[in-house]
XYZ file of C-alpha atoms in Angstrom:
712
model
C 0.000 0.000 0.000
C 2.917 2.312 0.624
C 4.049 1.825 -2.980
C 0.626 2.741 -4.394
C 0.331 5.648 -2.005
C 3.684 6.995 -3.216
C 2.609 6.701 -6.866
C -0.707 8.506 -6.198
C 1.086 11.287 -4.302
C 3.438 11.790 -7.272
C 0.469 12.103 -9.657
C -1.268 14.574 -7.306
C 1.901 16.697 -7.029
C 2.350 16.939 -10.808
C -1.343 17.623 -11.377
C -1.264 20.573 -8.935
C 1.479 22.229 -11.017
C -0.591 22.111 -14.233
C -2.319 25.391 -15.249
C -4.843 25.054 -18.131
C -4.554 28.674 -19.315
C -0.771 28.704 -19.416
C 0.518 25.121 -19.974
C 0.157 22.841 -22.995
C -0.757 19.198 -22.002
C 1.703 17.561 -24.424
C 4.625 19.754 -23.392
C 3.686 19.316 -19.740
C 3.706 15.504 -20.082
C 7.117 15.615 -21.800
C 8.530 17.718 -18.956
C 7.069 15.308 -16.365
C 8.545 12.306 -18.210
C 11.998 13.936 -18.086
C 11.655 14.595 -14.351
C 10.545 10.949 -13.643
C 13.567 9.274 -15.223
C 14.965 8.413 -11.781
C 11.964 6.127 -10.996
C 11.509 2.535 -12.141
C 9.948 1.945 -15.593
C 6.788 0.369 -14.089
C 6.213 3.315 -11.737
C 6.988 5.794 -14.495
C 4.464 4.213 -16.917
C 1.727 4.095 -14.245
C 2.225 7.746 -13.235
C 2.249 8.992 -16.850
C -0.846 6.946 -17.771
C -2.877 8.248 -14.799
C -1.646 11.857 -15.318
C -2.422 11.851 -19.061
C -5.902 10.411 -18.407
C -6.655 13.096 -15.773
C -5.601 15.813 -18.224
C -7.619 14.312 -21.088
C -10.878 13.903 -19.111
C -10.354 16.985 -16.934
C -13.797 18.455 -17.732
C -15.660 15.280 -16.680
C -13.700 14.900 -13.468
C -14.049 18.598 -12.588
C -17.867 18.360 -12.808
C -17.991 15.522 -10.230
C -15.410 17.007 -7.830
C -16.970 20.526 -7.855
C -20.409 19.022 -7.121
C -18.882 17.015 -4.243
C -17.446 20.210 -2.687
C -20.853 21.897 -2.967
C -22.924 19.100 -1.339
C -20.991 16.623 0.874
C -17.474 18.075 0.895
C -18.115 21.532 2.303
C -15.722 20.815 5.186
C -12.984 19.357 2.964
C -9.940 21.422 1.961
C -9.379 22.714 -1.554
C -5.884 21.276 -1.420
C -7.377 17.775 -1.941
C -9.069 18.735 -5.241
C -6.435 16.905 -7.303
C -6.633 13.845 -5.010
C -10.375 13.495 -5.610
C -9.858 13.919 -9.382
C -7.299 11.047 -9.434
C -9.609 8.715 -7.408
C -12.561 9.604 -9.694
C -10.443 8.798 -12.778
C -9.299 5.449 -11.365
C -12.876 4.454 -10.427
C -14.353 5.497 -13.783
C -11.736 4.450 -16.357
C -9.218 2.014 -14.746
C -11.264 -0.005 -12.240
C -11.684 -3.069 -14.498
C -8.058 -2.860 -15.694
C -6.595 -2.628 -12.197
C -8.945 -5.035 -10.480
C -11.013 -4.486 -7.384
C -8.311 -5.725 -4.969
C -5.667 -3.312 -6.297
C -8.253 -0.524 -6.273
C -8.954 -1.284 -2.584
C -5.250 -1.115 -1.787
C -4.975 2.283 -3.452
C -8.022 3.568 -1.541
C -6.655 2.303 1.785
C -3.342 4.130 1.174
C -5.236 7.469 1.187
C -6.964 9.242 4.132
C -9.868 6.993 5.196
C -12.484 9.606 6.136
C -11.996 11.615 2.914
C -12.219 8.484 0.742
C -15.422 7.366 2.520
C -17.138 10.695 1.829
C -16.105 10.862 -1.816
C -16.907 7.214 -2.717
C -20.311 7.406 -0.994
C -21.088 10.578 -3.001
C -19.738 9.278 -6.354
C -21.210 5.723 -6.283
C -24.630 6.916 -5.187
C -27.050 5.401 -7.815
C -29.270 8.462 -7.621
C -26.364 10.755 -8.620
C -25.046 8.438 -11.347
C -28.406 8.066 -13.083
C -29.491 11.695 -12.792
C -27.254 14.754 -13.001
C -23.889 13.038 -13.632
C -25.372 11.330 -16.701
C -26.894 14.615 -17.930
C -23.700 16.632 -17.435
C -21.442 14.076 -19.110
C -23.925 13.701 -22.012
C -23.474 17.410 -22.801
C -19.781 16.769 -23.509
C -19.842 13.234 -25.068
C -22.494 11.095 -26.800
C -25.175 9.803 -24.377
C -24.939 6.208 -25.689
C -21.141 6.217 -25.264
C -21.463 7.621 -21.748
C -24.054 5.057 -20.652
C -22.395 2.006 -22.271
C -18.710 2.620 -21.433
C -18.798 4.566 -18.143
C -22.086 4.506 -16.217
C -22.981 0.794 -16.654
C -19.565 -0.459 -15.317
C -19.910 1.927 -12.356
C -23.381 0.547 -11.564
C -21.992 -3.041 -11.709
C -19.176 -2.211 -9.248
C -21.486 -0.241 -6.909
C -22.320 -3.160 -4.464
C -18.661 -4.066 -3.960
C -17.711 -0.415 -3.524
C -20.490 -0.093 -0.930
C -18.927 -2.992 1.015
C -15.557 -1.232 0.787
C -17.130 1.942 2.147
C -18.630 0.051 5.114
C -15.262 -1.605 5.796
C -13.501 1.807 5.754
C -16.090 3.266 8.125
C -15.448 0.423 10.539
C -11.710 1.020 10.357
C -12.143 4.746 11.016
C -14.466 4.028 13.986
C -11.933 1.595 15.533
C -9.098 4.071 15.049
C -11.035 7.012 16.444
C -11.990 5.343 19.806
C -8.743 4.281 21.559
C -8.627 3.822 25.339
C -7.937 7.127 26.962
C -5.003 6.950 29.385
C -4.371 9.459 32.017
C -1.774 11.945 30.872
C 1.314 12.288 32.945
C 1.466 15.506 34.901
C 4.380 17.732 33.964
C 6.712 18.391 36.845
C 8.470 21.745 36.605
C 12.224 21.812 37.133
C 14.360 24.688 38.214
C 16.411 26.354 35.485
C 20.127 25.754 35.612
C 21.254 29.297 34.918
C 24.825 30.541 34.954
C 25.548 33.061 37.657
C 26.275 36.448 36.102
C 29.703 37.974 36.510
C 30.001 41.185 38.498
C 29.930 44.249 36.310
C 33.102 46.217 35.908
C 33.079 49.949 36.392
C 33.727 51.562 32.977
C 36.616 53.936 32.649
C 35.579 57.588 32.491
C 35.621 59.101 29.042
C 38.078 61.940 28.491
C 36.536 65.387 28.575
C 36.816 66.934 25.099
C 38.819 70.137 24.914
C 36.829 72.745 23.032
C 38.807 75.226 20.976
C 38.540 78.833 22.019
C 36.013 80.550 19.731
C 36.760 83.719 17.865
C 35.359 86.918 19.375
C 32.252 88.395 17.808
C 33.152 91.320 15.494
C 32.176 94.768 16.685
C 30.193 95.416 13.473
C 27.550 92.935 14.677
C 26.354 95.376 17.364
C 26.349 98.467 15.122
C 23.411 99.297 12.830
C 24.220 99.664 9.110
C 24.500 103.071 7.452
C 21.577 102.371 5.103
C 19.253 101.854 8.079
C 20.354 105.176 9.610
C 19.672 106.980 6.322
C 16.212 105.402 6.103
C 15.462 106.457 9.685
C 16.506 110.044 8.856
C 14.256 110.150 5.780
C 11.394 108.614 7.775
C 11.682 111.224 10.540
C 11.742 114.037 7.978
C 8.629 112.720 6.209
C 6.814 112.223 9.491
C 7.585 115.761 10.645
C 6.320 117.098 7.319
C 3.115 115.038 7.578
C 2.507 116.301 11.140
C 2.824 119.910 10.001
C 0.351 119.329 7.155
C -2.064 117.587 9.543
C -1.959 120.431 12.065
C -2.485 122.987 9.318
C -5.505 121.058 7.993
C -6.994 120.734 11.484
C -6.558 124.440 12.308
C -8.038 125.746 9.043
C -11.756 124.932 9.252
C -13.694 124.203 6.050
C -17.004 125.743 5.079
C -18.749 122.414 4.623
C -18.042 121.460 8.270
C -20.391 124.191 9.667
C -23.968 123.587 8.436
C -26.361 126.519 8.990
C -30.130 126.860 9.015
C -32.191 128.874 6.543
C -32.921 131.736 8.976
C -29.313 132.658 9.763
C -27.802 135.767 8.113
C -25.377 135.359 5.255
C -23.532 138.739 5.418
C -20.434 139.286 7.542
C -17.011 137.782 7.728
C -16.247 134.198 8.720
C -14.494 135.285 11.920
C -17.555 137.235 13.155
C -19.888 134.325 12.400
C -17.550 131.920 14.212
C -17.465 134.186 17.289
C -21.201 134.923 17.355
C -22.499 131.425 16.679
C -20.420 128.669 18.278
C -20.707 125.240 16.653
C -23.640 123.228 17.877
C -24.904 119.723 17.096
C -27.975 120.019 14.903
C -30.314 117.306 13.751
C -30.181 117.128 9.958
C -32.393 114.836 7.875
C -29.665 113.991 5.360
C -25.906 114.551 5.089
C -24.971 116.911 2.216
C -21.840 116.143 0.157
C -19.881 118.698 -1.892
C -18.011 117.799 -5.039
C -14.220 118.307 -4.628
C -11.879 119.395 -7.401
C -9.759 116.209 -7.509
C -10.919 112.763 -6.390
C -8.079 110.813 -4.619
C -9.943 107.470 -4.795
C -8.911 104.795 -7.276
C -10.813 101.527 -6.764
C -12.633 98.926 -8.830
C -16.441 98.840 -9.113
C -17.022 96.282 -6.363
C -14.790 98.093 -3.867
C -16.432 101.457 -4.628
C -19.965 100.133 -4.105
C -18.970 98.231 -0.976
C -17.209 101.238 0.581
C -20.054 103.571 -0.357
C -22.574 101.300 1.376
C -20.280 101.105 4.429
C -20.009 104.885 4.773
C -23.749 105.278 4.286
C -24.373 102.852 7.159
C -21.857 104.719 9.338
C -23.585 108.027 8.594
C -26.962 106.564 9.527
C -25.567 105.140 12.781
C -23.981 108.502 13.663
C -27.261 110.308 13.019
C -29.083 107.826 15.246
C -26.523 108.371 18.006
C -26.868 112.161 17.730
C -30.657 111.845 17.891
C -30.364 109.786 21.057
C -28.041 112.372 22.641
C -30.467 115.159 21.731
C -33.318 113.203 23.286
C -31.373 112.913 26.598
C -29.502 109.607 26.440
C -26.671 108.923 28.907
C -22.905 109.363 28.283
C -19.932 107.194 29.247
C -17.431 110.045 29.668
C -16.842 109.475 33.426
C -16.231 105.752 32.934
C -13.883 106.425 30.030
C -11.933 108.979 32.087
C -11.544 106.485 34.957
C -10.518 103.812 32.497
C -7.836 106.097 31.002
C -6.422 106.832 34.487
C -6.190 103.145 35.336
C -4.557 102.356 32.003
C -2.023 105.154 32.547
C -1.225 103.753 35.999
C -0.742 100.267 34.546
C 1.529 101.670 31.849
C 3.696 103.414 34.487
C 4.070 100.152 36.414
C 4.993 98.276 33.239
C 7.576 100.913 32.289
C 9.136 100.723 35.765
C 9.329 96.928 35.564
C 10.888 97.036 32.074
C 13.418 99.646 33.252
C 14.360 97.380 36.177
C 14.878 94.448 33.823
C 17.039 96.554 31.511
C 19.195 97.828 34.360
C 19.596 94.319 35.765
C 20.840 93.138 32.362
C 23.290 96.042 32.243
C 24.507 95.237 35.785
C 25.111 91.589 34.818
C 27.049 92.830 31.781
C 29.310 94.989 33.964
C 29.984 92.083 36.306
C 30.823 89.832 33.336
C 33.311 92.441 32.060
C 34.995 92.528 35.475
C 35.289 88.728 35.487
C 36.720 88.783 31.958
C 39.372 91.333 32.978
C 40.490 89.165 35.870
C 40.711 86.190 33.521
C 42.795 88.225 31.081
C 45.300 88.979 33.862
C 45.748 85.251 34.458
C 46.104 84.530 30.749
C 48.960 87.009 30.379
C 51.206 84.901 32.561
C 50.416 81.797 30.515
C 51.150 83.684 27.294
C 54.716 84.506 28.385
C 55.459 80.825 28.924
C 53.975 79.888 25.554
C 56.152 82.478 23.805
C 59.368 80.827 25.018
C 58.166 77.364 23.972
C 57.115 78.701 20.539
C 60.619 80.144 19.900
C 62.262 76.779 20.630
C 59.871 74.933 18.359
C 60.486 77.377 15.495
C 64.284 76.772 15.715
C 63.798 73.016 15.599
C 61.441 73.346 12.628
C 63.971 75.473 10.700
C 66.754 72.895 11.152
C 64.451 70.082 9.986
C 63.489 72.007 6.838
C 67.178 72.573 5.953
C 67.950 68.846 6.157
C 64.939 68.039 3.959
C 66.073 70.575 1.327
C 69.516 68.987 1.057
C 68.003 65.518 0.518
C 65.667 66.898 -2.178
C 68.576 68.480 -4.106
C 70.448 65.172 -4.217
C 67.353 63.383 -5.515
C 66.871 66.007 -8.258
C 70.461 65.541 -9.508
C 69.963 61.785 -9.788
C 66.742 62.253 -11.793
C 68.460 64.687 -14.233
C 71.202 62.157 -15.011
C 68.589 59.490 -15.776
C 66.714 61.854 -18.118
C 69.845 62.474 -20.259
C 70.024 58.760 -21.176
C 66.339 58.681 -22.058
C 66.618 61.563 -24.551
C 68.908 59.590 -26.945
C 66.412 56.707 -27.168
C 63.579 59.179 -27.739
C 65.338 60.795 -30.732
C 65.776 57.406 -32.473
C 62.105 56.579 -31.943
C 61.034 59.973 -33.334
C 63.061 59.469 -36.549
C 61.437 56.071 -37.257
C 57.981 57.496 -36.665
C 58.656 60.424 -39.016
C 59.558 58.060 -41.879
C 56.337 56.083 -41.337
C 54.310 59.303 -41.325
C 55.877 60.427 -44.650
C 54.907 57.161 -46.332
C 51.312 57.380 -45.044
C 51.035 61.012 -46.223
C 52.156 60.096 -49.784
C 49.586 57.268 -49.984
C 46.786 59.542 -48.718
C 47.710 62.207 -51.316
C 47.425 59.660 -54.154
C 43.989 58.552 -52.903
C 42.813 62.161 -52.642
C 44.004 62.903 -56.181
C 42.063 59.971 -57.652
C 38.970 60.897 -55.639
C 39.108 64.499 -56.935
C 39.247 63.303 -60.555
C 36.182 61.084 -60.023
C 34.314 64.004 -58.428
C 35.106 66.254 -61.418
C 33.723 63.674 -63.863
C 30.531 63.373 -61.798
C 30.131 67.161 -61.633
C 30.554 67.510 -65.422
C 27.861 64.864 -66.038
C 25.454 66.652 -63.680
C 26.005 69.991 -65.422
C 25.066 68.448 -68.786
C 21.810 67.032 -67.319
C 20.920 70.414 -65.763
C 21.451 72.235 -69.101
C 19.158 69.772 -70.870
C 16.414 70.212 -68.228
C 16.583 74.012 -68.470
C 16.264 73.833 -72.265
C 13.064 71.806 -71.864
C 11.667 74.333 -69.346
C 12.185 77.286 -71.699
C 9.746 75.879 -74.261
C 6.372 77.774 -74.245
C 3.355 76.010 -72.643
C -0.292 76.990 -72.302
C -1.271 77.735 -68.709
C -4.610 78.452 -67.041
C -8.225 78.263 -68.232
C -10.673 81.069 -69.170
C -13.519 81.418 -66.638
C -16.654 83.666 -66.927
C -17.612 84.821 -63.386
C -21.095 85.998 -64.490
C -22.071 82.601 -65.951
C -24.230 80.122 -64.006
C -22.766 76.563 -64.027
C -26.147 74.955 -64.872
C -25.842 71.829 -62.744
C -29.573 71.956 -61.858
C -29.069 72.569 -58.125
C -31.516 74.602 -55.980
C -30.328 78.160 -55.372
C -27.657 77.951 -58.069
C -25.995 81.304 -58.891
C -22.916 82.812 -60.464
C -19.812 83.927 -58.580
C -20.609 87.654 -59.068
C -24.110 87.234 -57.556
C -22.614 85.243 -54.669
C -20.160 88.044 -53.908
C -22.960 90.670 -53.945
C -25.077 88.680 -51.521
C -22.122 88.149 -49.178
C -21.431 91.899 -49.219
C -25.084 92.644 -48.269
C -24.921 90.133 -45.397
C -21.696 91.694 -44.079
C -23.272 95.182 -44.228
C -26.316 94.045 -42.207
C -24.098 92.343 -39.654
C -21.915 95.452 -39.298
C -25.024 97.659 -38.761
C -26.262 95.336 -35.974
C -22.848 95.345 -34.288
C -22.750 99.179 -34.296
C -26.215 99.403 -32.715
C -25.256 96.915 -30.017
C -21.987 98.794 -29.415
C -23.890 102.094 -28.950
C -26.172 100.469 -26.382
C -23.194 99.075 -24.452
C -21.401 102.447 -24.460
C -24.528 104.225 -23.178
C -24.899 101.678 -20.346
C -21.232 102.074 -19.419
C -21.561 105.873 -19.278
C -24.551 105.638 -16.955
C -22.755 103.188 -14.675
C -19.575 105.316 -14.723
C -21.558 108.400 -13.658
C -23.071 106.493 -10.720
C -19.652 105.246 -9.688
C -18.235 108.781 -9.938
C -20.875 110.075 -7.530
C -20.136 107.228 -5.107
C -16.381 107.934 -5.315
C -16.932 111.586 -4.452
C -18.951 110.620 -1.384
C -16.221 108.157 -0.349
C -13.503 110.827 -0.663
C -15.444 113.219 1.574
C -16.044 110.524 4.193
C -12.368 109.588 4.130
C -11.342 113.183 4.666
C -13.652 113.460 7.692
C -12.320 110.184 9.121
C -8.733 111.366 8.556
C -9.345 114.522 10.593
C -10.809 112.523 13.459
C -7.933 110.028 13.329
C -5.422 112.906 13.437
C -7.005 114.258 16.629
C -6.926 110.822 18.237
C -3.296 110.359 17.232
C -2.312 113.697 18.811
C -3.971 112.643 22.063
C -2.196 109.270 22.046
C 1.110 110.994 21.313
C 0.647 113.319 24.280
C -0.141 110.345 26.538
C 2.924 108.450 25.285
C 5.160 111.469 25.923
C 3.824 111.705 29.464
C 4.352 107.949 29.963
C 8.006 108.075 28.825
C 8.956 110.441 31.664
C 11.780 109.128 33.867
C 10.559 106.826 36.599
C 11.235 107.690 40.223
C 11.019 104.095 41.457
C 13.430 103.155 44.281
C 14.448 99.898 42.616
C 15.460 101.756 39.442
C 17.515 104.315 41.386
C 19.283 101.572 43.359
C 20.147 99.609 40.196
C 21.544 102.751 38.551
C 23.822 103.416 41.543
C 25.123 99.812 41.418
C 25.785 100.071 37.672
C 27.748 103.307 38.092
C 29.871 101.677 40.840
C 30.628 98.634 38.638
C 31.529 100.867 35.672
C 33.959 102.901 37.813
C 35.584 99.731 39.150
C 35.912 98.298 35.639
C 37.551 101.505 34.336
C 40.078 101.419 37.223
C 41.008 97.805 36.442
C 41.354 98.605 32.722
C 43.723 101.497 33.549
C 45.828 99.217 35.776
C 46.034 96.609 33.007
C 47.313 99.212 30.508
C 49.898 100.532 32.954
C 51.255 97.073 33.830
C 51.412 95.806 30.182
C 54.969 94.525 29.329
C 56.874 96.537 26.779
C 60.182 94.645 26.629
C 60.869 92.937 23.296
C 61.336 89.158 23.391
C 64.611 87.450 22.362
C 64.963 86.930 18.660
C 66.086 83.411 17.644
C 69.060 83.009 15.372
C 68.444 81.238 12.054
C 70.904 80.161 9.337
C 71.135 82.348 6.189
C 69.565 79.650 4.060
C 66.293 80.286 5.869
C 66.008 83.849 4.519
C 66.699 82.683 0.944
C 63.779 80.222 0.819
C 60.752 81.867 -0.894
C 57.287 81.824 0.710
C 58.549 81.235 4.301
C 57.927 83.254 7.454
C 60.761 84.857 9.385
C 60.918 83.253 12.791
C 59.684 85.542 15.532
C 59.143 88.550 13.228
C 55.703 88.039 11.609
C 53.270 89.569 14.054
C 55.741 92.045 15.541
C 56.499 93.523 12.101
C 52.810 94.076 11.383
C 52.267 95.516 14.861
C 55.171 97.991 14.439
C 53.725 99.108 11.087
C 50.338 99.614 12.688
C 51.872 101.501 15.593
C 53.709 103.941 13.324
C 50.482 104.693 11.443
C 48.379 105.423 14.538
C 50.695 107.629 16.621
C 49.304 110.788 15.079
C 45.768 110.210 16.374
C 45.499 112.306 19.491
C 42.499 113.806 21.205
C 40.091 111.024 20.248
C 39.604 108.278 22.901
C 38.898 105.617 20.263
C 42.064 106.457 18.343
C 44.067 106.547 21.569
C 42.772 103.102 22.421
C 43.765 101.851 18.958
C 47.264 103.336 19.460
C 47.648 101.593 22.807
C 46.494 98.368 21.159
C 49.176 98.641 18.441
C 51.893 99.513 20.992
C 50.941 96.529 23.102
C 51.214 94.274 20.029
C 54.650 95.703 19.104
C 56.120 95.624 22.587
C 55.091 92.063 23.312
C 57.813 90.562 21.175
C 55.651 89.943 18.113
C 53.575 87.101 19.607
C 49.942 86.367 18.796
C 48.759 86.189 22.459
C 50.007 89.718 23.194
C 48.009 91.072 20.275
C 44.935 89.165 21.496
C 45.284 90.745 24.979
C 45.578 94.218 23.498
C 42.573 93.602 21.273
C 40.477 92.429 24.249
C 41.475 95.605 26.213
C 40.443 97.762 23.255
C 37.152 95.919 22.958
C 36.407 96.420 26.679
C 37.079 100.192 26.398
C 34.867 100.510 23.322
C 32.022 98.663 25.036
C 32.265 100.870 28.134
C 32.200 104.042 26.028
C 29.275 102.695 23.982
C 27.150 102.011 27.068
C 28.031 105.428 28.548
C 26.920 107.229 25.360
C 23.660 105.276 25.311
C 22.899 106.267 28.902
C 23.632 109.956 28.202
C 21.463 109.999 25.071
C 18.581 108.406 26.999
C 18.813 111.025 29.736
C 18.857 113.853 27.154
C 15.789 112.383 25.408
C 13.850 112.130 28.696
C 14.703 115.753 29.573
C 13.509 116.910 26.144
C 10.238 115.016 26.564
C 9.689 116.581 30.014
C 10.273 120.080 28.647
C 7.942 119.411 25.680
C 5.184 118.013 27.972
C 5.170 121.135 30.180
C 4.428 123.472 27.245
C 1.267 123.643 25.122
C 1.162 120.377 23.152
C -0.368 119.745 19.752
C -3.633 118.570 21.269
C -3.988 121.799 23.307
C -3.216 123.899 20.241
C -5.939 122.005 18.362
C -8.425 122.631 21.162
C -7.571 126.351 21.183
C -8.063 126.514 17.433
């Protein structure tokens, strides 16, 4: 049974690999035969016979197996589809050839429960005589189906039924074994290796960060372009303020509406003194047409803004009516609110001033700490200078030894090149002879090619002359056509070309007349709409002018409040911080003066170098690089007297020159200069702030712009 089971499994495996849409049955069988050459001839013939039969009758077998999956095999896997096809083929076509005993052995080599289900379904007489017969008769002749396939199956049905009963008994005996009590699992302790004690890792070395370059002084200074823009902005603002004050002082005639009973005679000044301005209830706001309209908007914006101003005018008239009728006012609440806001602003200004002074105090303390650090660094710099001089001497000696070795190597290479030149000359002569021969051959080829080209050109010229002679012969061109004649083809609406042109001209004239009428209508509509928009624009310009005057008055009031708020604060914390800052600045200036007085001026020892060092191009002179530049700078700055910045620069250059030409000395002098410049910068800022506060106090005591507007 194991042998038959192995053969059936081989057939099932090969049948699963077959794809009807992609593979050809003949080619597939040839490939399978090649792969089965390792098996015995008997096994190979059996497998190929069963596989070829399954492929040939695939449609018949598929009908039975698909119906089995729908009815009795719903719980069976689709993987066994090929297995059921092979068993169906053996039962239908090879049962008599194999014999019932061999067929039983093959069935017993397969899963028992699956074979029981399929054989019970397939050998059911009701299925064989009903739908299986009908389905197979659609593919083959009914007589052939009944005589060769169905009748043998009906004859073997009783024996197959006995086989099914026997298999069911075997499955029942196998499925009910005596249940023994399972042994309880006893847990055992894990045999784990004891971990080793962890070693303390060595500390990682702290990385040494290189000293960063100082921030250039230009970072803290505003650019010249920004200062020029600020100057232009202040000039334009001052000019705009003057124009605004002039417009507010000079009252317009349209701003003073009068009733019908008032007199018209008299000057404007007398009318203004006799009749002070009063709020009058007017039914409708009157607009006057200005000379130039400063509004340039599209149609949608003009209509939208006109509607907005109209709503604002109506709201203002309603508010005035309510005030006339005796409605309440919020002036007291607004005055109290302004006082509280002013008080809050004063507190905020005091707090911001405290924060600014604290930052300045921390800056002064940082400068003091930096000066103390500079004093310590000076001592380290002196030691580094001596070490640098020794290293430079050693480097110079090493370079001299390397130069000598290079010269020897160059001499050896020159001697080798002299021998190479003789061989090169011989090679060049042989190549020149070869080139001369090739040139002579190429000249002969070019000469023959030129002669052939001349012959071809002469033949072409003869053909061209013959063609031109043929073209010069006279020929009759064109055909006489009468434009006034009708063709006479018998078509409806047939006419001559002249009549067609006349009718087209009349149609174009009518179309042009209609276009002109439509254009006139469009132009008239545009003029009407433009006039309406012009009126709306004039109203918008007047409303904008009125709103500008009111905004100017509000701005003057806010400016007066801001000037009053920027007055110097008398808070105790601010005064205390200012005293501490002045003390720190005085202490820092004293330390800076001490540093300048105690700066070393003695020149360092100059190392001696061999004369060959000065002859080498592109090399630095040991111990003279920075000192030379510092001496040049010092000679150029000695004439600057009277200016503290120039004096600081001169001290910086002298410190660089007197330090022996070392880089650290120049760095110390540069840091001293930077500290002095920062101190002077902060002092100038403080003085300018005090002058600005004094100017604001003097301006606030006098009549401000708002008061002048009220007087006007």
